[in-house]
Amino acid sequence: MSRTLAIFKRELGGYFATPVAYVFIVIFLFVTGVFTFQLGNFFDRGQADLRPFFDFHPWLYLFLIPAISMRLWAEERKQGTIELLMTLPVPMAAAVTGKFLAAWAFAGVALALTFPIWITVNVLGDPDNGVILASYVGSLLMAGGFLAVGSCVSALTKNQVIAFVVTVVLCFGLLISGYPPVMGFFSAWAPQAVLDAVAGFSFLTHFDAISRGVIDLRDLVFFGSLIAVFLFANAVVIEQKKA
Amino acid sequence: MIETRNLVKRFGPFTAVAGVSFKVERGEVLGFLGPNGAGKSTTMKMITGFLTPTEGTAIVCGHDVTSDALAVKEKVGYLPEGAPAYPDMTPAGFLRFIAEVRGIPAEKRKARIDEVAAMVHLEGVMHQSIETLSKGYKRRVGLAQAVLHDPDVLIMDEPTDGLDPNQKHEVRALIQSMAARKAIILSTHILEEVDAVCTRAIVINRGSIVADGTPDQLRSRSRYYNAVAITIAAVSQPGAVRDEIARLPGVDEVEDAGSASGRASFTVIPKRGRTVVEEVSRHARAKGWAVDELRVEGGRLDEVFRTITAGGGGGAR
């Protein structure tokens, strides 16, 4: 446990040791602002909720989360520090979760810094803060899902750009798996059970469900197991690719 | 304290290490020699638990690396090739991280980090990011990391590679100062290093051990072992002198070591297992040659190295 914590601290510190963290946070806040106010018509809708704010999160994460996750393992490989890390007395699970949790915590910090918009909506009107809290939880879970995918992909390569691009593509697939292009691809030949399974993988569906204010156990299990599966795959990939 | 049993590592069809077995006890400094791609690094990576052996195993302090890698990793201090470290961190932050992972109690951490930093002379750069440090300092950070938990077993892959002569000397002195209390393995292709720090050397070629012994034993395998270097002044016909020496009973061969303008220099190679210095000097006295220099050679490690690894090289690291 203390080892996971040591890895976590080092990794999280790594984000803030370079300008990466600050650039990321500023851009994240700026873009959420643009989307919410310009594209989402936050004011014109005349409703005291954060719907326009959260609706854009999946698309924002599609590009910003891979930017956080791409360095996780690719950088270790590139710098050769993976050999150092893997010869320290750290169980593989501790290394993988420590790094993942650091990236997730960082995403959480960026997300938490959007709090002014929550204050704004509370000043302007009388929103349902329960729904907003649920949406924040949903957003964070979705970020975790993206990060687990990204972490796993990052372990496959020493090139961060490749890690970024592949993660974006994979996440895009997961995001829209319940929607026409993907469903059209499968519906021509796959049985209904497969169609349902594929549709069940859609981040959008699960995120929408949570951001309506209903934290359903099924959605929690979905994101939880997705994270677990990809982190497990992450560990397997590292074990296989050390040589 | 370290024992490898028939270690084998294959990468697909390529065999990097083909059955390496040896033992290293406390107080020993084992030098790993061999051409690039001979399997030195791969062997070390298997002992430290980074790579899983295809066959065989390594036992470190009683722990089997194939079944209890974590226990092995706790006992071992390892300096990987090129001394990798996180470039964004400072040595202070980096060593603190290592101390945390190594489970050094919080109240002892600072004292231990300061002690090790002083040992490898890092004091001046502790708060500067590692990427801005010179190669020598980076290497020292790697060394500090490896010895931070005062391990019983220390494994270093080319610890002095790329350092200047002063830095090499410092690193060697550091290794020597720790040698008595630990079992140490280091790889190198600098042969003088073997003489400087190693109590024993193993030469690896194409994944197999081709020689194992003290530096002196290795040197005795040289054809130059007990050879006599002789320089004679005022010689009109070096060729004739050379033939004369070559006819002495104990002499196998005489090599010209740069004769010029009335001076003749030869290396007299004895027949295997014989010494010829007495014979040569007696003959020179009898002939009344003006001997400028007469010296017995201890054997040349580089020559031994080349002979036993000839035709090797190539392959992946």
XYZ file of C-alpha atoms in Angstrom:
560
model
C 0.000 0.000 0.000
C 2.774 2.423 0.931
C 4.445 1.489 -2.334
C 1.338 2.294 -4.349
C 1.287 5.584 -2.511
C 4.943 6.275 -3.326
C 4.310 5.590 -7.022
C 1.151 7.697 -6.885
C 2.954 10.657 -5.329
C 5.832 10.500 -7.764
C 3.543 10.277 -10.763
C 1.262 13.074 -9.643
C 4.291 15.214 -8.814
C 5.550 14.434 -12.315
C 2.568 16.235 -13.840
C 3.276 19.346 -11.854
C 7.066 19.237 -12.256
C 6.670 20.344 -15.857
C 4.346 22.925 -17.430
C 2.155 20.033 -18.661
C -0.209 20.234 -15.708
C -0.723 23.962 -15.898
C -1.151 24.050 -19.666
C -3.607 21.181 -19.443
C -5.671 22.719 -16.687
C -5.828 26.123 -18.354
C -6.869 24.639 -21.676
C -9.371 22.336 -20.029
C -11.021 25.204 -18.196
C -10.938 27.447 -21.251
C -12.473 24.864 -23.554
C -15.153 23.816 -21.088
C -16.023 27.491 -20.845
C -16.218 27.971 -24.607
C -18.319 24.875 -25.075
C -20.683 25.674 -22.267
C -21.274 29.300 -23.041
C -20.860 29.487 -26.826
C -22.016 26.139 -28.132
C -24.179 25.140 -25.201
C -26.117 28.400 -24.973
C -25.811 28.291 -21.219
C -27.554 31.639 -20.711
C -30.094 31.561 -23.528
C -31.587 28.306 -22.369
C -32.802 30.072 -19.290
C -32.536 26.952 -17.177
C -30.636 26.666 -13.924
C -28.757 23.454 -14.574
C -25.370 22.359 -15.904
C -26.647 20.254 -18.747
C -24.790 22.205 -21.468
C -21.636 21.984 -19.357
C -21.672 18.222 -18.867
C -22.982 17.362 -22.333
C -19.672 18.270 -23.852
C -17.522 16.362 -21.399
C -17.391 13.091 -23.359
C -16.109 14.928 -26.437
C -13.692 17.028 -24.480
C -12.298 13.965 -22.728
C -11.915 12.212 -26.031
C -8.953 14.469 -26.794
C -7.793 15.703 -23.414
C -7.693 12.453 -21.434
C -5.381 10.679 -23.893
C -3.080 13.669 -23.452
C -2.842 12.811 -19.742
C -2.528 9.074 -20.183
C -0.121 8.941 -23.105
C 2.971 9.503 -21.002
C 2.156 7.045 -18.232
C 4.132 4.075 -19.549
C 5.443 5.250 -22.912
C 7.674 7.737 -21.114
C 9.035 5.058 -18.764
C 9.884 2.946 -21.750
C 11.490 5.805 -23.625
C 13.618 6.905 -20.673
C 14.557 3.367 -19.734
C 13.216 3.991 -16.236
C 10.866 1.048 -16.678
C 13.849 -1.170 -15.921
C 14.428 0.773 -12.731
C 10.778 0.695 -11.728
C 10.395 -3.005 -12.455
C 13.478 -3.920 -10.413
C 12.297 -1.980 -7.376
C 10.386 -4.119 -4.900
C 7.021 -2.980 -6.251
C 4.323 -5.497 -7.162
C 3.040 -4.988 -10.694
C -0.460 -4.240 -9.416
C 0.885 -1.464 -7.193
C 2.786 0.140 -10.056
C -0.178 0.020 -12.426
C -2.762 1.274 -9.934
C -0.413 3.886 -8.484
C 0.154 5.415 -11.875
C -3.476 5.148 -12.907
C -4.714 6.745 -9.690
C -2.252 9.604 -10.123
C -3.553 10.331 -13.604
C -7.111 10.038 -12.339
C -6.437 12.352 -9.434
C -4.964 14.848 -11.834
C -8.071 14.673 -14.048
C -10.085 15.066 -10.853
C -8.205 18.243 -9.947
C -8.878 19.700 -13.391
C -12.544 18.775 -13.088
C -12.814 20.194 -9.581
C -11.416 23.501 -10.811
C -14.588 23.975 -12.870
C -16.352 24.801 -9.589
C -16.948 28.471 -10.553
C -19.565 27.354 -13.050
C -21.368 25.544 -10.272
C -21.257 28.715 -8.183
C -22.501 30.713 -11.170
C -25.518 28.545 -11.719
C -26.323 28.627 -8.011
C -26.132 32.415 -7.967
C -28.297 32.765 -11.059
C -30.934 30.263 -10.184
C -31.906 27.369 -8.026
C -30.489 24.228 -9.633
C -30.848 20.660 -8.409
C -27.452 20.240 -6.789
C -28.015 16.524 -6.430
C -28.127 16.162 -10.188
C -25.015 18.297 -10.524
C -23.137 16.175 -7.993
C -24.193 13.003 -9.799
C -23.008 14.518 -13.065
C -19.635 15.301 -11.542
C -19.355 11.724 -10.294
C -20.360 10.443 -13.734
C -17.862 12.704 -15.439
C -15.077 11.537 -13.145
C -15.967 7.884 -13.735
C -15.953 8.436 -17.458
C -12.547 10.105 -17.211
C -11.350 7.041 -15.278
C -12.602 4.767 -18.045
C -10.781 6.760 -20.701
C -7.643 6.851 -18.554
C -7.597 3.086 -18.040
C -7.827 2.588 -21.802
C -5.116 5.205 -22.325
C -2.834 3.716 -19.689
C -3.075 0.306 -21.299
C -2.338 1.715 -24.758
C 0.555 3.736 -23.375
C 2.159 0.514 -22.148
C 2.227 -0.785 -25.692
C 4.603 1.783 -27.113
C 7.496 4.049 -26.279
C 6.103 6.713 -28.568
C 3.707 9.106 -26.865
C 2.191 10.341 -30.120
C 1.230 6.814 -31.116
C -0.184 6.257 -27.640
C -2.251 9.435 -27.988
C -3.670 8.677 -31.428
C -4.496 5.045 -30.696
C -6.156 6.007 -27.421
C -8.295 8.638 -29.136
C -9.451 6.142 -31.743
C -10.210 3.437 -29.167
C -12.031 5.871 -26.911
C -14.006 7.207 -29.837
C -15.138 3.667 -30.551
C -16.169 3.148 -26.924
C -17.901 6.508 -26.829
C -20.192 5.963 -29.793
C -20.524 2.202 -29.655
C -24.273 2.522 -29.106
C -24.758 4.856 -32.068
C -25.463 4.482 -35.790
C -21.995 4.110 -37.378
C -20.927 1.384 -34.998
C -24.336 -0.275 -34.723
C -24.716 -0.194 -38.510
C -21.431 -2.031 -38.823
C -22.605 -4.816 -36.518
C -26.345 -4.975 -37.308
C -25.798 -6.366 -40.797
C -24.481 -9.666 -39.517
C -24.327 -9.875 -35.731
C -27.109 -11.427 -33.622
C -29.191 -9.235 -31.330
C -27.302 -10.351 -28.224
C -24.044 -9.046 -29.659
C -25.743 -5.808 -30.686
C -26.973 -5.321 -27.142
C -23.545 -6.081 -25.755
C -21.877 -3.584 -28.066
C -24.481 -0.955 -27.325
C -23.920 -1.631 -23.634
C -20.320 -0.487 -23.997
C -21.256 3.010 -24.979
C -19.752 5.557 -22.625
C -22.361 8.046 -23.784
C -25.273 5.890 -22.709
C -23.829 5.263 -19.269
C -22.722 8.830 -18.781
C -26.122 10.166 -19.853
C -27.798 7.883 -17.365
C -25.689 9.159 -14.495
C -25.815 12.816 -15.485
C -29.593 12.715 -15.400
C -29.075 12.416 -11.686
C -29.611 8.704 -11.270
C -26.551 6.891 -10.039
C -27.505 3.388 -11.058
C -25.465 0.493 -9.767
C -25.223 -0.865 -13.317
C -23.456 2.259 -14.543
C -21.053 2.183 -11.618
C -20.325 -1.475 -12.276
C -19.832 -0.698 -15.947
C -17.154 1.938 -15.369
C -15.616 0.038 -12.465
C -15.232 -3.183 -14.394
C -14.068 -1.366 -17.513
C -11.300 0.259 -15.486
C -10.383 -3.049 -13.847
C -10.266 -4.917 -17.141
C -8.066 -2.367 -18.858
C -5.711 -2.074 -15.889
C -5.376 -5.832 -15.821
C -4.606 -5.783 -19.549
C -2.147 -2.986 -18.799
C -0.244 -5.193 -16.341
C -0.226 -8.091 -18.788
C 1.110 -5.876 -21.565
C 3.956 -4.591 -19.380
C 4.863 -8.094 -18.269
C 4.928 -9.266 -21.870
C 6.783 -6.309 -23.317
C 9.602 -5.916 -20.807
C 12.018 -7.808 -22.951
C 24.857 -15.001 -1.969
C 24.183 -14.958 -5.672
C 23.852 -18.185 -7.522
C 22.714 -18.686 -11.068
C 21.708 -22.136 -12.212
C 21.815 -22.745 -15.916
C 20.236 -19.415 -16.838
C 18.854 -19.380 -20.358
C 17.125 -16.544 -22.191
C 15.781 -16.810 -25.683
C 14.180 -14.024 -27.670
C 12.299 -15.883 -30.356
C 14.859 -17.877 -32.297
C 17.762 -15.900 -30.835
C 19.476 -17.275 -27.758
C 20.879 -14.371 -25.767
C 22.038 -16.383 -22.756
C 22.732 -20.075 -23.174
C 23.067 -21.693 -19.781
C 25.055 -19.511 -17.393
C 25.893 -20.873 -13.931
C 28.093 -19.256 -11.315
C 28.201 -18.276 -7.656
C 29.231 -15.041 -6.010
C 29.927 -14.841 -2.271
C 30.070 -11.883 0.087
C 33.322 -9.978 -0.351
C 33.651 -10.904 -3.976
C 33.542 -8.393 -6.816
C 32.713 -10.259 -9.974
C 33.544 -8.597 -13.270
C 31.431 -9.575 -16.223
C 33.386 -9.293 -19.417
C 32.389 -9.912 -22.957
C 31.840 -8.278 -26.304
C 28.712 -6.226 -26.899
C 25.757 -8.536 -27.309
C 27.424 -11.381 -25.432
C 24.590 -11.610 -22.922
C 26.021 -9.681 -19.968
C 23.105 -7.278 -19.595
C 20.527 -9.977 -20.228
C 22.040 -12.129 -17.484
C 21.953 -9.225 -15.055
C 18.374 -8.413 -15.994
C 17.401 -11.971 -15.155
C 19.177 -11.937 -11.785
C 17.477 -8.675 -10.847
C 14.057 -9.993 -11.818
C 13.470 -7.636 -14.728
C 13.450 -10.409 -17.309
C 12.013 -13.855 -16.687
C 14.483 -16.607 -17.564
C 13.416 -18.983 -20.326
C 15.109 -21.774 -18.356
C 17.055 -22.046 -15.134
C 16.933 -19.641 -12.253
C 18.933 -17.339 -10.031
C 19.002 -17.549 -6.240
C 19.778 -14.314 -4.423
C 20.189 -14.418 -0.643
C 18.177 -17.632 -0.577
C 15.292 -16.300 -2.663
C 14.482 -17.802 -6.023
C 13.952 -15.067 -8.599
C 11.462 -17.101 -10.625
C 9.158 -17.733 -7.667
C 9.817 -14.825 -5.320
C 11.066 -11.941 -7.429
C 9.843 -9.352 -4.947
C 12.074 -10.695 -2.151
C 15.034 -10.698 -4.526
C 14.324 -7.109 -5.564
C 14.332 -6.071 -1.912
C 17.807 -7.522 -1.390
C 19.384 -6.239 -4.570
C 20.643 -2.803 -5.491
C 20.681 -2.470 -9.266
C 22.191 0.106 -11.564
C 20.728 -0.540 -15.019
C 22.755 0.266 -18.098
C 22.862 4.008 -18.713
C 21.706 4.763 -15.152
C 18.113 5.686 -16.025
C 16.367 8.172 -13.723
C 13.323 10.391 -14.011
C 14.620 13.495 -15.786
C 12.030 15.894 -14.344
C 12.907 15.046 -10.758
C 15.712 16.416 -8.649
C 18.179 13.946 -7.113
C 16.665 14.786 -3.716
C 13.142 14.003 -4.896
C 14.260 10.947 -6.797
C 16.132 9.450 -3.850
C 13.205 10.223 -1.568
C 10.972 8.290 -3.957
C 13.384 5.343 -3.980
C 13.583 5.448 -0.182
C 9.790 5.356 0.081
C 9.489 2.463 -2.343
C 12.336 0.639 -0.602
C 10.473 1.015 2.662
C 13.167 2.962 4.502
C 11.382 4.275 7.622
C 10.359 7.919 7.311
C 12.468 9.060 10.278
C 15.650 7.565 8.815
C 15.077 8.646 5.227
C 16.643 12.051 5.308
C 19.751 10.943 7.167
C 20.289 8.016 4.827
C 19.783 10.135 1.684
C 22.261 12.719 2.981
C 24.757 9.985 3.811
C 24.565 8.388 0.373
C 24.607 11.761 -1.387
C 27.831 12.566 0.451
C 29.246 9.167 -0.437
C 28.827 9.726 -4.183
C 29.425 13.507 -3.989
C 26.001 14.714 -5.041
C 25.677 17.429 -2.401
C 25.939 20.371 -4.795
C 23.242 19.252 -7.224
C 20.580 17.747 -4.992
C 17.993 20.358 -5.959
C 18.650 20.620 -9.659
C 16.555 18.615 -12.093
C 18.266 15.424 -13.221
C 17.948 16.264 -16.924
C 20.242 19.251 -16.445
C 23.004 17.190 -14.832
C 26.161 16.042 -16.585
C 26.650 12.397 -17.433
C 28.935 11.904 -14.457
C 26.386 13.263 -12.014
C 23.585 11.244 -13.603
C 25.665 8.128 -13.090
C 26.184 9.070 -9.471
C 22.439 9.513 -9.008
C 22.039 5.992 -10.367
C 24.683 4.684 -7.979
C 23.115 6.485 -5.036
C 19.791 4.920 -5.933
C 21.355 1.463 -6.073
C 23.068 1.625 -2.674
C 20.423 3.638 -0.832
C 19.002 0.683 1.089
C 22.509 -0.674 1.779
C 21.817 -3.881 -0.149
C 23.707 -7.118 0.432
C 23.892 -7.642 -3.296
C 24.884 -4.930 -5.745
C 24.557 -5.379 -9.488
C 25.837 -2.709 -11.829
C 25.666 -2.666 -15.603
C 28.628 -0.694 -16.918
C 28.940 1.610 -13.903
C 31.807 3.643 -15.340
C 30.747 3.769 -18.976
C 31.149 7.248 -20.412
C 32.808 8.768 -17.354
C 36.038 10.721 -17.437
C 39.157 9.192 -15.840
C 38.684 11.032 -12.547
C 35.081 9.968 -12.278
C 36.004 6.397 -13.140
C 38.549 6.435 -10.372
C 35.979 7.740 -7.897
C 33.403 5.148 -8.831
C 35.967 2.379 -8.531
C 37.068 3.655 -5.155
C 33.451 3.668 -4.067
C 32.965 0.081 -5.221
C 36.105 -0.999 -3.431
C 35.009 0.667 -0.235
C 31.821 -1.396 -0.238
C 33.328 -4.612 -1.549
C 34.050 -6.340 1.756
C 30.458 -6.199 2.985
C 28.611 -7.106 -0.195
C 28.457 -9.454 -3.123
C 28.975 -7.319 -6.203
C 28.576 -8.010 -9.902
C 29.551 -5.424 -12.442
C 29.769 -5.591 -16.183
C 32.354 -3.726 -18.152
C 34.342 -3.873 -21.297
C 37.135 -1.825 -19.868
C 39.754 -4.405 -19.002
C 41.762 -2.191 -16.681
C 38.653 -2.027 -14.535
C 38.859 -5.737 -13.907
C 42.329 -5.262 -12.447
C 41.280 -2.189 -10.542
C 38.251 -3.556 -8.695
C 37.409 -7.164 -9.448
C 38.455 -10.128 -7.356
C 37.203 -12.432 -10.058
C 36.225 -12.189 -13.687
C 33.884 -14.124 -15.913
C 34.132 -13.795 -19.653
C 30.907 -14.364 -21.555
C 30.742 -14.911 -25.246
C 27.632 -15.686 -27.269
C 25.667 -16.332 -24.123
C 28.080 -18.822 -22.540
C 30.848 -18.543 -19.967
C 34.168 -19.013 -21.706
C 36.484 -18.130 -18.825
C 36.146 -17.806 -15.063
C 38.951 -16.906 -12.678
C 40.880 -14.194 -10.898
C 42.344 -11.505 -13.128
C 45.765 -13.150 -12.643
C 44.487 -16.544 -13.668
C 42.965 -15.030 -16.766
C 46.154 -13.250 -17.586
C 48.135 -16.450 -17.259
C 46.177 -17.738 -20.226
C 47.885 -15.100 -22.328
C 50.750 -16.126 -24.569
C 52.478 -13.062 -23.203
C 52.340 -14.434 -19.653
C 55.962 -14.477 -18.427
C 57.125 -13.102 -21.754
C 60.311 -11.054 -21.617
C 60.543 -7.609 -23.122
C 64.145 -6.816 -23.945
C 65.712 -3.711 -25.436
C 69.315 -3.849 -26.583
C 71.314 -0.765 -27.562
C 74.008 -0.607 -30.236
C 72.855 -3.485 -32.407
C 73.955 -3.477 -36.019
C 71.944 -6.478 -37.167
C 68.702 -6.817 -35.224
C 67.650 -9.738 -37.402
C 70.611 -11.841 -36.353
C 70.084 -11.085 -32.655
C 66.453 -12.034 -32.973
C 67.267 -15.385 -34.566
C 69.803 -16.049 -31.873
C 67.276 -15.499 -29.099
C 64.699 -17.534 -30.924
C 67.030 -20.514 -30.877
C 67.160 -20.577 -27.061
C 65.500 -23.778 -25.818
C 62.687 -22.222 -23.751
C 61.654 -19.731 -26.385
C 58.569 -20.241 -28.491
C 58.666 -17.095 -30.590
C 60.297 -13.681 -30.708
C 58.272 -10.688 -31.759
C 59.766 -7.457 -32.952
C 58.563 -4.687 -30.626
C 59.910 -1.778 -32.667
C 63.593 -1.913 -33.474
C 65.117 1.268 -34.827
C 68.470 2.948 -35.477
C 70.838 0.675 -33.630
C 68.308 -0.299 -30.977
C 66.524 -3.612 -30.938
C 63.349 -4.282 -28.955
C 61.849 -7.736 -28.813
C 59.147 -9.542 -26.962
C 60.332 -13.039 -26.196
C 57.419 -15.434 -25.818
C 58.214 -18.546 -23.799
C 56.910 -22.002 -24.535
C 53.716 -22.695 -22.583
C 54.295 -23.015 -18.846
C 57.966 -21.958 -18.929
C 59.890 -18.892 -17.900
C 62.730 -17.596 -20.024
C 63.925 -14.459 -18.276
C 66.938 -16.135 -16.754
C 67.883 -17.833 -19.986
C 67.614 -14.624 -21.954
C 69.571 -12.511 -19.501
C 72.323 -15.137 -19.185
C 72.627 -15.267 -22.964
C 72.697 -11.486 -23.241
C 75.449 -11.261 -20.635
C 77.444 -13.967 -22.357
C 77.165 -12.112 -25.640
C 77.984 -8.788 -24.012
C 74.861 -7.083 -25.373
C 74.151 -3.627 -24.013
C 70.803 -4.379 -22.453
C 68.806 -1.185 -21.846
C 65.732 -2.838 -20.534
C 64.707 -6.271 -19.413
C 61.225 -6.805 -18.112
C 58.904 -9.727 -17.457
C 55.371 -9.217 -18.706
C 52.417 -10.288 -16.594
C 50.289 -11.254 -19.520
C 47.841 -9.117 -21.384
C 44.178 -9.238 -20.493
C 43.124 -7.677 -23.767
C 44.953 -10.372 -25.649
C 43.283 -13.103 -23.585
C 39.963 -11.395 -24.094
C 40.410 -11.235 -27.842
C 41.568 -14.821 -28.089
C 38.682 -16.352 -26.183
C 35.975 -14.170 -27.645
C 37.274 -14.091 -31.194
C 34.580 -14.578 -33.772
C 31.974 -13.494 -31.217
C 30.242 -10.166 -31.084
C 27.119 -9.181 -32.964
C 23.654 -10.137 -31.857
C 21.225 -8.227 -29.731
C 22.036 -6.920 -26.342
